[in-house]
mmCIF file of C-alpha atoms and ligand atoms in Angstrom:
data_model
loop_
_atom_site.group_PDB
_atom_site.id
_atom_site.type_symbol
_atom_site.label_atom_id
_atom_site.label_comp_id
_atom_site.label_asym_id
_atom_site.label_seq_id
_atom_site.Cartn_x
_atom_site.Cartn_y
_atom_site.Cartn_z
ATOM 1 C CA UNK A 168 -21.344 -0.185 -6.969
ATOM 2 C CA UNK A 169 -19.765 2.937 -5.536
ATOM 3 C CA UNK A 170 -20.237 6.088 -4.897
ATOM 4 C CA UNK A 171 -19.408 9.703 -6.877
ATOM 5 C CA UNK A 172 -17.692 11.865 -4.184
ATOM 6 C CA UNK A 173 -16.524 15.547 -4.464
ATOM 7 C CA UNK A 174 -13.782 16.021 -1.486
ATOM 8 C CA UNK A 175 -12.422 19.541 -0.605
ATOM 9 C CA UNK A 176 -8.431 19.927 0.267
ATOM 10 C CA UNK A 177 -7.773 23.219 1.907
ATOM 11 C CA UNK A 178 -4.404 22.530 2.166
ATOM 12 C CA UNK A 179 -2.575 25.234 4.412
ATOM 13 C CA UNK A 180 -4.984 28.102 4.128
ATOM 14 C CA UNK A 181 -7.828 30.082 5.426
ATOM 15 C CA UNK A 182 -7.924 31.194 8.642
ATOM 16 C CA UNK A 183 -10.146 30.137 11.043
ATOM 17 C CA UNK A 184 -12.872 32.684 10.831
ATOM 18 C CA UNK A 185 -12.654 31.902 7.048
ATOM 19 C CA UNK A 186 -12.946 28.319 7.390
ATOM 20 C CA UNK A 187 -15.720 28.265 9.538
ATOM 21 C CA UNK A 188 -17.622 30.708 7.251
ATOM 22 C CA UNK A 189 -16.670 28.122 4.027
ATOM 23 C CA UNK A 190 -17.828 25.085 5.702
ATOM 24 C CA UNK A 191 -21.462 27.075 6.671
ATOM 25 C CA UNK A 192 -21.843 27.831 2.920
ATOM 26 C CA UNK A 193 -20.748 24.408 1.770
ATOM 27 C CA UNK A 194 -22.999 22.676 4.411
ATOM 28 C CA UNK A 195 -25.751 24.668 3.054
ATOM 29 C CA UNK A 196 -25.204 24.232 -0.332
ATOM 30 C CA UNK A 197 -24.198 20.720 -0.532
ATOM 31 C CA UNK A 198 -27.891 20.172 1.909
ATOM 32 C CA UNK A 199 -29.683 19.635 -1.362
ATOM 33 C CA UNK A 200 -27.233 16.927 -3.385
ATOM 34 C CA UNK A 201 -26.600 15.026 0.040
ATOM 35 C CA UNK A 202 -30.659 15.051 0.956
ATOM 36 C CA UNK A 203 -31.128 13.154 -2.191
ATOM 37 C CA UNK A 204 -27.924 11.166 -1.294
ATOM 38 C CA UNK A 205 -27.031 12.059 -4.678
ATOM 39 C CA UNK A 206 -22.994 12.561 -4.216
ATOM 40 C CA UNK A 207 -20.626 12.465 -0.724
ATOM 41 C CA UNK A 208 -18.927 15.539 0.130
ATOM 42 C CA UNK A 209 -16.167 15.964 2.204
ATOM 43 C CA UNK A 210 -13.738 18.699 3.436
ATOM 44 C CA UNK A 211 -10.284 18.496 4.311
ATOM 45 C CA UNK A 212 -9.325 21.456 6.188
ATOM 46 C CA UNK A 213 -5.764 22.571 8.371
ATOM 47 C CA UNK A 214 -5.687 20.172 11.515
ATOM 48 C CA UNK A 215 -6.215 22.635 13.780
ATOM 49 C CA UNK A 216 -9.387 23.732 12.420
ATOM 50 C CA UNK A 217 -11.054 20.128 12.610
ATOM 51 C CA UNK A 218 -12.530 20.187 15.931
ATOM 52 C CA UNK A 219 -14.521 23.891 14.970
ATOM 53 C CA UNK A 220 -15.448 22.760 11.658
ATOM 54 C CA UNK A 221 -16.864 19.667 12.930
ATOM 55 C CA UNK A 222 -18.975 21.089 15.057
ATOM 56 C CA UNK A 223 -20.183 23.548 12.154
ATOM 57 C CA UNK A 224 -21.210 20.537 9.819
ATOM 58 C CA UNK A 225 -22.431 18.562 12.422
ATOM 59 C CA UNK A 226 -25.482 16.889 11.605
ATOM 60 C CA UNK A 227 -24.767 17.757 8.075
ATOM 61 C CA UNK A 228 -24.283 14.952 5.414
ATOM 62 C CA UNK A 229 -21.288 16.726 4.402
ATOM 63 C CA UNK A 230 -18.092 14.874 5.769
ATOM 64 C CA UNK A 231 -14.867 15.603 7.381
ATOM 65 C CA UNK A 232 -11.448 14.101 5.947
ATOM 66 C CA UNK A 233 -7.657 15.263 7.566
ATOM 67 C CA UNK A 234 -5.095 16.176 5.676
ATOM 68 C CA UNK A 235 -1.802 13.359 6.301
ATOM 69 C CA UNK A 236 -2.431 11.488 9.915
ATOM 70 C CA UNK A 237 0.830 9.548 11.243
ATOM 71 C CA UNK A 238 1.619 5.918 10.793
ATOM 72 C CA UNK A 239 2.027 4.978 14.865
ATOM 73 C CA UNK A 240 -0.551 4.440 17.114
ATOM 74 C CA UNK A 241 0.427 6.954 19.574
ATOM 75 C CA UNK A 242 4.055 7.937 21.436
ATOM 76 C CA UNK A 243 6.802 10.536 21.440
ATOM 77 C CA UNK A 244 5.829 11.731 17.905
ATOM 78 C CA UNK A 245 6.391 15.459 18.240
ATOM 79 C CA UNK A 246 3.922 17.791 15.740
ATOM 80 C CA UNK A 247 2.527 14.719 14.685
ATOM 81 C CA UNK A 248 -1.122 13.595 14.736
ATOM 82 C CA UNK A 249 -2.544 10.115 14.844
ATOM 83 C CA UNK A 250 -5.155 8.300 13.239
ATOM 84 C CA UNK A 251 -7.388 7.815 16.601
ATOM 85 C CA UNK A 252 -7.179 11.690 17.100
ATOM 86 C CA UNK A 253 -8.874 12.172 13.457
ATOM 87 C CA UNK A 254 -11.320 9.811 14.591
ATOM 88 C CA UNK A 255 -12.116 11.449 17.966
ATOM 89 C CA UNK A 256 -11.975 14.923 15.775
ATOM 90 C CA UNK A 257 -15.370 13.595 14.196
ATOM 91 C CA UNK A 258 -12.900 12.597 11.050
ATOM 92 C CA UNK A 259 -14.177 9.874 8.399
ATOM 93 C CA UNK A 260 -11.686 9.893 5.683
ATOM 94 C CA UNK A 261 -7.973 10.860 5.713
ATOM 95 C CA UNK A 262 -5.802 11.935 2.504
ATOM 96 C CA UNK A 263 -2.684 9.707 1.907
ATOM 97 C CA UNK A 264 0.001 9.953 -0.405
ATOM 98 C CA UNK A 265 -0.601 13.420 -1.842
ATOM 99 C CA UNK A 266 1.908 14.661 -4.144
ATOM 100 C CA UNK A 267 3.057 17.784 -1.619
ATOM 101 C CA UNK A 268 3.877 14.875 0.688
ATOM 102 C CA UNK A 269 5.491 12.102 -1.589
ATOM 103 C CA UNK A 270 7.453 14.592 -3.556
ATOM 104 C CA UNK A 271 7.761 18.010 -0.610
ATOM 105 C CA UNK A 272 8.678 16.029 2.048
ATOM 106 C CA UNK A 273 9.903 12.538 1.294
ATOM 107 C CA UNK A 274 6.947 10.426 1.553
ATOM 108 C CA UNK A 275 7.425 6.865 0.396
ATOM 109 C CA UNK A 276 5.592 4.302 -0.906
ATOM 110 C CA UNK A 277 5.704 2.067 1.837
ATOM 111 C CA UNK A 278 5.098 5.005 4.227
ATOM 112 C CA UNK A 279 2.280 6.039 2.452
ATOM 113 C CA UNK A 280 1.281 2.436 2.710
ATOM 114 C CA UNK A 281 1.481 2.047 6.182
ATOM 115 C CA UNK A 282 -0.666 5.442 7.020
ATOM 116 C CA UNK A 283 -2.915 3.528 4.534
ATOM 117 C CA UNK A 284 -3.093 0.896 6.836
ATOM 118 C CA UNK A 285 -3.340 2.575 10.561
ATOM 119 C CA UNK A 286 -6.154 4.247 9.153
ATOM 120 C CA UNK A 287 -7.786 1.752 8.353
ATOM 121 C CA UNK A 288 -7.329 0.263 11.370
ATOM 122 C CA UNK A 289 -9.108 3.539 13.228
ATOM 123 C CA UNK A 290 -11.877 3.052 11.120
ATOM 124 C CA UNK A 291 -10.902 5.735 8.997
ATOM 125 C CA UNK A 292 -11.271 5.690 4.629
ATOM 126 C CA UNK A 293 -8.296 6.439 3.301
ATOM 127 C CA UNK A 294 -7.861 8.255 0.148
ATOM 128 C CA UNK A 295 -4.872 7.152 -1.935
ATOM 129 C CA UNK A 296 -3.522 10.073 -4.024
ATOM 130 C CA UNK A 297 -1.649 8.470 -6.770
ATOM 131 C CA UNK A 298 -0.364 10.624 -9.985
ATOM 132 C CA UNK A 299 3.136 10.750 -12.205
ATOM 133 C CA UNK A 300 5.151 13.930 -12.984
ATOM 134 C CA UNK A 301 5.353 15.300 -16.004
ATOM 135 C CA UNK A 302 8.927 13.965 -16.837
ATOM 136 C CA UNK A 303 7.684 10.965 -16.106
ATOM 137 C CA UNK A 304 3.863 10.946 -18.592
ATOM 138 C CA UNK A 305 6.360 12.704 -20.927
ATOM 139 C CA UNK A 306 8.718 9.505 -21.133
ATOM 140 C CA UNK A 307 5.859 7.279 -21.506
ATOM 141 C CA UNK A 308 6.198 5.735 -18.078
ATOM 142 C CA UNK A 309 3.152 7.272 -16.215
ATOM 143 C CA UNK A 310 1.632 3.108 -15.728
ATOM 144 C CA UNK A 311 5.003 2.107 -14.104
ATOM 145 C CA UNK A 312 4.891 5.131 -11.819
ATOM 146 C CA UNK A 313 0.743 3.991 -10.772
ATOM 147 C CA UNK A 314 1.588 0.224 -10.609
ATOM 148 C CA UNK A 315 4.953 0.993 -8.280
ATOM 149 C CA UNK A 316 2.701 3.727 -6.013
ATOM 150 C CA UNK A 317 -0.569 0.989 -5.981
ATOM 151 C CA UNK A 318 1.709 -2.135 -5.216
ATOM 152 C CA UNK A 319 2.164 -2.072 -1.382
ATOM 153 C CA UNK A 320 -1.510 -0.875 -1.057
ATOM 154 C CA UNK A 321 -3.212 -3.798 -3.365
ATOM 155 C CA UNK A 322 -4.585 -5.643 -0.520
ATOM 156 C CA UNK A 323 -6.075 -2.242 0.901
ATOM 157 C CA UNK A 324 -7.603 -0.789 -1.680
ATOM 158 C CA UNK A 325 -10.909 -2.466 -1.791
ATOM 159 C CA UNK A 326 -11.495 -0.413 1.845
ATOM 160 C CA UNK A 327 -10.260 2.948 0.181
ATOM 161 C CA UNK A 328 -11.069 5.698 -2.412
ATOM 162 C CA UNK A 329 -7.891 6.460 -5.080
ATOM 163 C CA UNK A 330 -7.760 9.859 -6.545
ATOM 164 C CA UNK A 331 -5.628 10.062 -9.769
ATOM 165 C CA UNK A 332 -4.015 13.262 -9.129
ATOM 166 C CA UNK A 333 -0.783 13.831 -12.159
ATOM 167 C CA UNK A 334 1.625 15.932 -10.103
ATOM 168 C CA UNK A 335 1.754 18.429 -13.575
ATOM 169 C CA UNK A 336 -1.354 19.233 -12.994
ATOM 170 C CA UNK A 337 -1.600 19.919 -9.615
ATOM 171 C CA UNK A 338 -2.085 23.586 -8.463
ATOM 172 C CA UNK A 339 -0.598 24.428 -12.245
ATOM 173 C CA UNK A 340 -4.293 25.334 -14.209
ATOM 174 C CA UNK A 341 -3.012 22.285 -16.510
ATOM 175 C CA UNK A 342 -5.779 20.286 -16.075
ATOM 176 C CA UNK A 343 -5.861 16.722 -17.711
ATOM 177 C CA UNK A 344 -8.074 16.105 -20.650
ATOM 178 C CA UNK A 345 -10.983 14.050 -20.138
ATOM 179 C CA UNK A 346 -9.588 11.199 -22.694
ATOM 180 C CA UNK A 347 -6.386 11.686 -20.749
ATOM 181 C CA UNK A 348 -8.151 11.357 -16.917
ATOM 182 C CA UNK A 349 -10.557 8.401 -18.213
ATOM 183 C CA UNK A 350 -7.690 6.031 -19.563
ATOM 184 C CA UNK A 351 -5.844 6.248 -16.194
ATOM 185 C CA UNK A 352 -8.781 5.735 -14.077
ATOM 186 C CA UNK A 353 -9.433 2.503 -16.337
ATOM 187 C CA UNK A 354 -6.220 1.485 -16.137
ATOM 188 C CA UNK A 355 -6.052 1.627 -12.422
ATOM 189 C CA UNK A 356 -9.045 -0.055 -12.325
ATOM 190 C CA UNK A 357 -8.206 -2.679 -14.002
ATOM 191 C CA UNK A 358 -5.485 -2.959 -11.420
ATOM 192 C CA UNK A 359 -8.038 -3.492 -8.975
ATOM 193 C CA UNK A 360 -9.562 -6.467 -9.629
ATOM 194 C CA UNK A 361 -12.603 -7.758 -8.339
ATOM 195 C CA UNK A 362 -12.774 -5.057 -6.268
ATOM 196 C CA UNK A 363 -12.580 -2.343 -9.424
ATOM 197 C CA UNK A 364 -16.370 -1.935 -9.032
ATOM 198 C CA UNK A 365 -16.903 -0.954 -5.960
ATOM 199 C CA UNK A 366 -13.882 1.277 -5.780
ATOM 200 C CA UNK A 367 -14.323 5.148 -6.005
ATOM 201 C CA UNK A 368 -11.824 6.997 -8.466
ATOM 202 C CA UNK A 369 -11.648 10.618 -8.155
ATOM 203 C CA UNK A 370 -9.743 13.148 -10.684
ATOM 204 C CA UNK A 371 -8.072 15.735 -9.380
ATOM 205 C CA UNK A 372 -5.426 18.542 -10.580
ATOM 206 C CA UNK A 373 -6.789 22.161 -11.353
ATOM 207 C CA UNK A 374 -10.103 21.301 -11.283
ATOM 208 C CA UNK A 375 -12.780 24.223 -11.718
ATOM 209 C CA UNK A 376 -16.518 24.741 -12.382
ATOM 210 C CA UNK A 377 -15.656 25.033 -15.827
ATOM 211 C CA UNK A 378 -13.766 21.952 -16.490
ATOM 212 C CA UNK A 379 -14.982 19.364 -13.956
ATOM 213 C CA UNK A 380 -18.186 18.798 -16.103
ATOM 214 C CA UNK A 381 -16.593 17.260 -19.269
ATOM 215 C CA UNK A 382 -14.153 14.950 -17.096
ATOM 216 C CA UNK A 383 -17.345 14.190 -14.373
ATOM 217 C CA UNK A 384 -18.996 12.941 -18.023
ATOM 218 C CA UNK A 385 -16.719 9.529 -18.012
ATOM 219 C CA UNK A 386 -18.061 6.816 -16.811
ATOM 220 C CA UNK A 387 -14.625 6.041 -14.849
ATOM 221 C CA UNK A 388 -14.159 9.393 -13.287
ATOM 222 C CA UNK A 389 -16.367 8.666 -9.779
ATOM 223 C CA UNK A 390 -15.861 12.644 -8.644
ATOM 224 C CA UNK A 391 -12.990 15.237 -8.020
ATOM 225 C CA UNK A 392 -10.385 16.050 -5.418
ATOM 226 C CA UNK A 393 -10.445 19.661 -5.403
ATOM 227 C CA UNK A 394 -7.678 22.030 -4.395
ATOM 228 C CA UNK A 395 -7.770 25.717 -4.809
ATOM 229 C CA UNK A 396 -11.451 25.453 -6.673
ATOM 230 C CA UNK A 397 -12.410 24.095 -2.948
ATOM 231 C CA UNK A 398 -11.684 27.637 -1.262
ATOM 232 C CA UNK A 399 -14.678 29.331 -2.914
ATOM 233 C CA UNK A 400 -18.173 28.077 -1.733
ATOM 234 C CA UNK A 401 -19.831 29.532 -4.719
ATOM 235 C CA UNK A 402 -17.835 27.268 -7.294
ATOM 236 C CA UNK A 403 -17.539 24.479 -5.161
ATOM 237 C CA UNK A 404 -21.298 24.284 -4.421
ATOM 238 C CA UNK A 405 -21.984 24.564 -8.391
ATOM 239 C CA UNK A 406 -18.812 21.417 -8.781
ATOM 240 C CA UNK A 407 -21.492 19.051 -6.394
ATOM 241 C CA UNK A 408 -24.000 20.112 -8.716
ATOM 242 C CA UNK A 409 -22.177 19.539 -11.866
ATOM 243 C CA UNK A 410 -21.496 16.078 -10.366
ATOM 244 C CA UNK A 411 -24.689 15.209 -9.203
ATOM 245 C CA UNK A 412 -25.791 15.866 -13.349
ATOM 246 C CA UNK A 413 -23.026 13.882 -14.261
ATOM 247 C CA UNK A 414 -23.918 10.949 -16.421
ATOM 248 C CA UNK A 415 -21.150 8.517 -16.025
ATOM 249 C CA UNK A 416 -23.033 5.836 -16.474
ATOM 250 C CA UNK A 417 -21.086 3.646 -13.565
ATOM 251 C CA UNK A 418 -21.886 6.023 -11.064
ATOM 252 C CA UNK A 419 -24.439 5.595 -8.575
ATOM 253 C CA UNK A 420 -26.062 7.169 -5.319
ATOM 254 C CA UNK A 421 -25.168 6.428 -1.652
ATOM 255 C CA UNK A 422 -24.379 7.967 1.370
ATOM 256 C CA UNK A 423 -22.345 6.092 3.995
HETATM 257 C C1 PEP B 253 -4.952 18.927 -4.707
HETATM 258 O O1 PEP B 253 -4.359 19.573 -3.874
HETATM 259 O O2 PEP B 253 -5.226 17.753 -4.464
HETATM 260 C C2 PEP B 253 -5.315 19.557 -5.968
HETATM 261 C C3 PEP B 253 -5.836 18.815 -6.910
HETATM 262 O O3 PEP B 253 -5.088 20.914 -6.089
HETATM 263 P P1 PEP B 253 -5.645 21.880 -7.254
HETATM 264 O O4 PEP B 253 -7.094 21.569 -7.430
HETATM 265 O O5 PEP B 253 -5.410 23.262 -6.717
HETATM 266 O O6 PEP B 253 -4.844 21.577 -8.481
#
């Protein structure tokens, strides 16, 4: 069993009046669909605007997730940020392995793998980004590129969410096709094991409120990670909707 989750990346944007003001109208909005503990929302805004936005959606169901966290425990780590600060931030989930990271600034597998881990260890959810390039779907090779980013996570994954996130359709308005989206997510679930069923996997890569509804229809498609869709209340509040309605008929309703 698992649950359908919409998550919210602000990436490096808003500023801080703005992100207050988003959360307020997200935490409103989302009130209804997390009442009925229908679908988990959570936001992912700049570090520095954790502690604020925290407080805003405090005693809301909606959640708050960081952005990257660092693999240490603590120590002379300038500009860096660790897993127990996310925690005392009020964070529940962390983002690991997004594409801006693996392919901006170096991030490797077994990096990725070991952020995976401390948070864990913090008592934080991790969620595993995991996608190909477009070179690399174009020569056919889009399972080797999954299997080589899941392999020194495998014995983690059954504690974290994956979000199938192809790095062509990232921030590009090239959105996968639902066909496209569903045979990943079953592939990677199949990767998973026993643990397959209980694991959520999200979509994400220019999703909208005009697209998310046809790939929030497959069973295998658990929710969305959202990028620049997640900036506007308005269609972001309509996306928790749209997923709430969504019939995959493996989905389910829970709230941690
Ligand atoms: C993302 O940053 O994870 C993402 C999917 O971005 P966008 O929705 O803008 O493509």
């Amino acid at each position: 069993m698992r649950t359908k989750m919409l998550c919210g990346n602000w990436k490096m944007n808003l500023s801080k009046t703005e992100a207050l003001t988003l959360a307020a109208n997200v935490r409103d909005a989302a009130a209804a669909y997390a009442e009925a503990e229908a679908v988990q929302c959570v936001l992912f805004p700049p570090f520095p605007y954790l502690d604020a936005v925290s407080s805003v959606l405090e005693g809301s169901p909606v959640m708050l997730g960081a952005q990257t966290l660092h693999e240490a425990e603590s120590g002379a780590y300038t500009g860096e940020v660790s897993a127990s600060m996310l925690v005392d931030m009020g964070c529940e989930l962390v983002l690991v392995g997004h594409s801006e990271r693996r392919h901006g600034l170096g991030e490797s597998d077994a990096l990725i793998a070991a952020k995976a881990s401390r948070a864990l260890e913090a008592g934080l959810t991790p969620v595993v980004c995991v996608g190909e390039t477009g070179a690399e779907r174009e020569s056919d090779a889009t399972e080797v590129v999954l299997l080589r980013q899941i392999e020194p996570l495998k014995h983690m994954l059954a504690r974290c969410a994956l979000a199938y996130e192809p790095v062509w359709a990232i921030g590009t308005g090239q959105v996968a096709t639902p066909e496209e989206a569903e045979a990943v997510h079953a592939f990677l679930r199949a990767q998973l094991g026993e643990n397959g069923a209980s694991v959520p996997i999200l979509y994400g890569g220019s999703l909208n409120g005009d697209n998310a509804p046809s790939l929030f229809s497959k069973p295998g498609v658990d929710g969305g990670l959202v990028g620049g869709a997640s900036l506007k209340a308005e269609v972001f509040s309509r996306m928790l909707g749209q997923l709430r309605n969504s019939s995959g008929e493996d989905s389910f309703h829970v709230h941690a």
